Short mmCIF file of C-alpha atoms in Angstrom, two decimals:
data_model
loop_
_atom_site.label_atom_id
_atom_site.label_comp_id
_atom_site.label_asym_id
_atom_site.label_seq_id
_atom_site.Cartn_x
_atom_site.Cartn_y
_atom_site.Cartn_z
CA MET A 1 -8.01 -30.83 -9.08
CA ARG A 2 -10.62 -28.13 -8.52
CA SER A 3 -9.44 -24.66 -7.61
CA LYS A 4 -10.64 -23.33 -4.29
CA MET A 5 -13.25 -20.60 -4.58
CA LEU A 6 -12.39 -17.52 -2.56
CA SER A 7 -15.00 -15.72 -0.51
CA GLU A 8 -15.66 -12.05 -1.20
CA ARG A 9 -13.61 -11.09 1.86
CA GLN A 10 -10.69 -13.29 0.79
CA GLN A 11 -10.79 -11.72 -2.68
CA ARG A 12 -10.66 -8.21 -1.17
CA VAL A 13 -7.71 -9.22 1.03
CA LEU A 14 -5.91 -10.73 -1.97
CA VAL A 15 -6.41 -7.55 -4.03
CA SER A 16 -5.07 -5.46 -1.12
CA MET A 17 -2.06 -7.77 -0.70
CA LYS A 18 -1.31 -7.51 -4.43
CA LEU A 19 -1.46 -3.71 -4.17
CA LEU A 20 0.82 -3.83 -1.13
CA ALA A 21 3.26 -6.00 -3.10
CA THR A 22 3.30 -3.52 -5.99
CA PHE A 23 4.16 -0.66 -3.64
CA TRP A 24 6.86 -2.80 -2.01
CA GLN A 25 8.45 -3.19 -5.45
CA ARG A 26 8.19 0.48 -6.41
CA ARG A 27 10.46 3.36 -5.52
CA LEU A 28 8.85 5.27 -2.66
CA PRO A 29 7.30 7.74 -2.14
CA ALA A 30 4.82 6.76 -4.84
CA GLU A 31 1.62 8.49 -5.88
CA SER A 32 -1.76 6.96 -6.61
CA THR A 33 -4.76 8.70 -8.13
CA SER A 34 -6.91 5.62 -8.72
CA ARG A 35 -10.03 5.73 -6.55
CA ASP A 36 -9.97 1.94 -6.10
CA GLU A 37 -6.31 1.98 -5.05
CA ILE A 38 -6.88 4.89 -2.68
CA GLU A 39 -9.74 3.03 -1.02
CA GLN A 40 -7.49 0.00 -0.54
CA LEU A 41 -4.62 2.21 0.69
CA LEU A 42 -6.91 3.69 3.34
CA SER A 43 -7.49 0.16 4.63
CA LEU A 44 -3.81 -0.78 4.41
CA GLU A 45 -2.84 2.33 6.33
CA ALA A 46 -5.51 1.74 8.97
CA ALA A 47 -4.10 -1.78 9.39
CA GLY A 48 -0.59 -0.35 9.82
CA LEU A 49 0.78 -2.04 6.69
CA VAL A 50 1.74 1.21 4.92
CA ARG A 51 2.41 4.81 5.84
CA ALA A 52 0.67 7.17 3.45
CA THR A 53 -0.65 10.68 3.15
CA PHE A 54 -3.99 11.49 1.56
CA ASP A 55 -5.29 14.68 0.00
CA ARG A 56 -8.37 16.23 1.56
CA PRO A 57 -11.63 14.69 0.36
CA LEU A 58 -13.39 16.58 -2.41
CA ARG A 59 -17.11 16.65 -3.07
CA GLU A 60 -18.46 15.89 -6.52
CA ARG A 61 -21.57 17.58 -7.90
CA THR A 62 -23.49 14.44 -6.98
CA GLY A 63 -22.60 15.03 -3.34
CA GLU A 64 -20.26 12.02 -3.21
CA PHE A 65 -16.89 12.52 -1.54
CA TYR A 66 -13.62 11.14 -2.91
CA ILE A 67 -9.93 11.48 -2.17
CA PRO A 68 -8.09 12.62 -5.29
CA ARG A 69 -4.56 11.47 -4.41
CA ALA A 70 -2.57 9.35 -2.00
CA ILE A 71 1.18 9.19 -1.54
CA VAL A 72 2.62 5.98 -0.14
CA LEU A 73 5.66 6.83 1.94
CA GLU A 74 6.60 3.43 3.28
CA VAL A 75 5.64 -0.22 3.46
CA THR A 76 5.97 -0.92 7.17
CA VAL A 77 7.64 -3.87 8.84
CA GLU A 78 4.14 -5.20 9.53
CA GLY A 79 3.32 -4.84 5.81
CA LEU A 80 6.40 -6.81 4.80
CA SER A 81 5.52 -9.44 7.39
CA ALA A 82 2.00 -9.73 5.96
CA LEU A 83 3.39 -10.10 2.43
CA THR A 84 5.85 -12.76 3.56
CA ARG A 85 3.12 -14.64 5.41
CA ALA A 86 0.75 -14.52 2.41
CA GLN A 87 3.50 -15.73 0.07
CA ARG A 88 4.43 -18.55 2.47
CA GLN A 89 0.82 -19.70 2.88
CA GLN A 90 0.09 -19.72 -0.86
CA PRO A 91 3.33 -19.61 -2.87
CA GLY A 92 3.08 -17.62 -6.08
CA ILE A 93 -0.24 -16.00 -5.21
CA LEU A 94 1.35 -12.55 -5.23
CA GLY A 95 3.70 -13.27 -8.13
CA GLU A 96 7.44 -13.20 -7.76
CA MET A 97 8.54 -11.10 -4.84
CA PRO A 98 11.95 -9.46 -5.22
CA SER A 99 14.51 -10.14 -2.53
CA ARG A 100 15.12 -6.40 -2.15
CA ARG A 101 13.12 -3.30 -2.85
CA PRO A 102 14.48 -0.46 -5.01
CA ALA A 103 16.28 2.41 -3.31
CA ARG A 104 14.14 5.26 -2.02
CA SER A 105 14.16 8.50 -3.95
CA SER A 106 16.41 11.34 -2.86
CA ARG A 107 13.35 13.40 -1.89
CA ALA A 108 12.27 10.75 0.61
CA ARG A 109 15.80 10.45 2.03
CA LYS A 110 16.01 14.23 2.53
CA ALA A 111 12.60 14.34 4.21
CA GLY A 112 13.52 11.70 6.75
CA ALA A 113 17.23 12.40 7.18
CA GLY A 114 18.25 11.85 10.80
CA ALA A 115 14.77 12.47 12.16
CA ASP A 116 13.85 9.05 13.54
CA PRO A 117 16.01 6.69 15.60
CA ILE A 118 14.05 3.58 14.51
CA PRO A 119 15.82 1.86 11.58
CA GLY A 120 13.70 1.67 8.44
CA HIS A 121 11.35 4.41 9.58
CA SER A 122 11.48 8.04 8.54
CA VAL A 123 9.58 11.17 9.45
CA VAL A 124 8.20 13.24 6.60
CA LYS A 125 8.13 16.98 7.32
#
């Protein structure tokens, strides 16, 4: 049986979904300094799949701008739904998904303590 070739767009979506899955499995908030990851996180945040903060863009000597750091605060309900849907459509494509994510760090709990009435959401001050 021949494997199905993915289009460039499908490959980009798959890479973003894999990144989303890794942040779902990590203790949040989590930092990223990889330029490729930060670019993908910008897209994931714009799509409402994660909540993240980004450092101000810096300019290199070449004139190119880049964002040096991103901090992922939360994988949203929509992000979890997207992961579940991707896993259901193509089982195993994202690897083994844990049934539960690790507990959030104490810093994240303190930042969001009692600030937001929506379960699973927190406000970072």
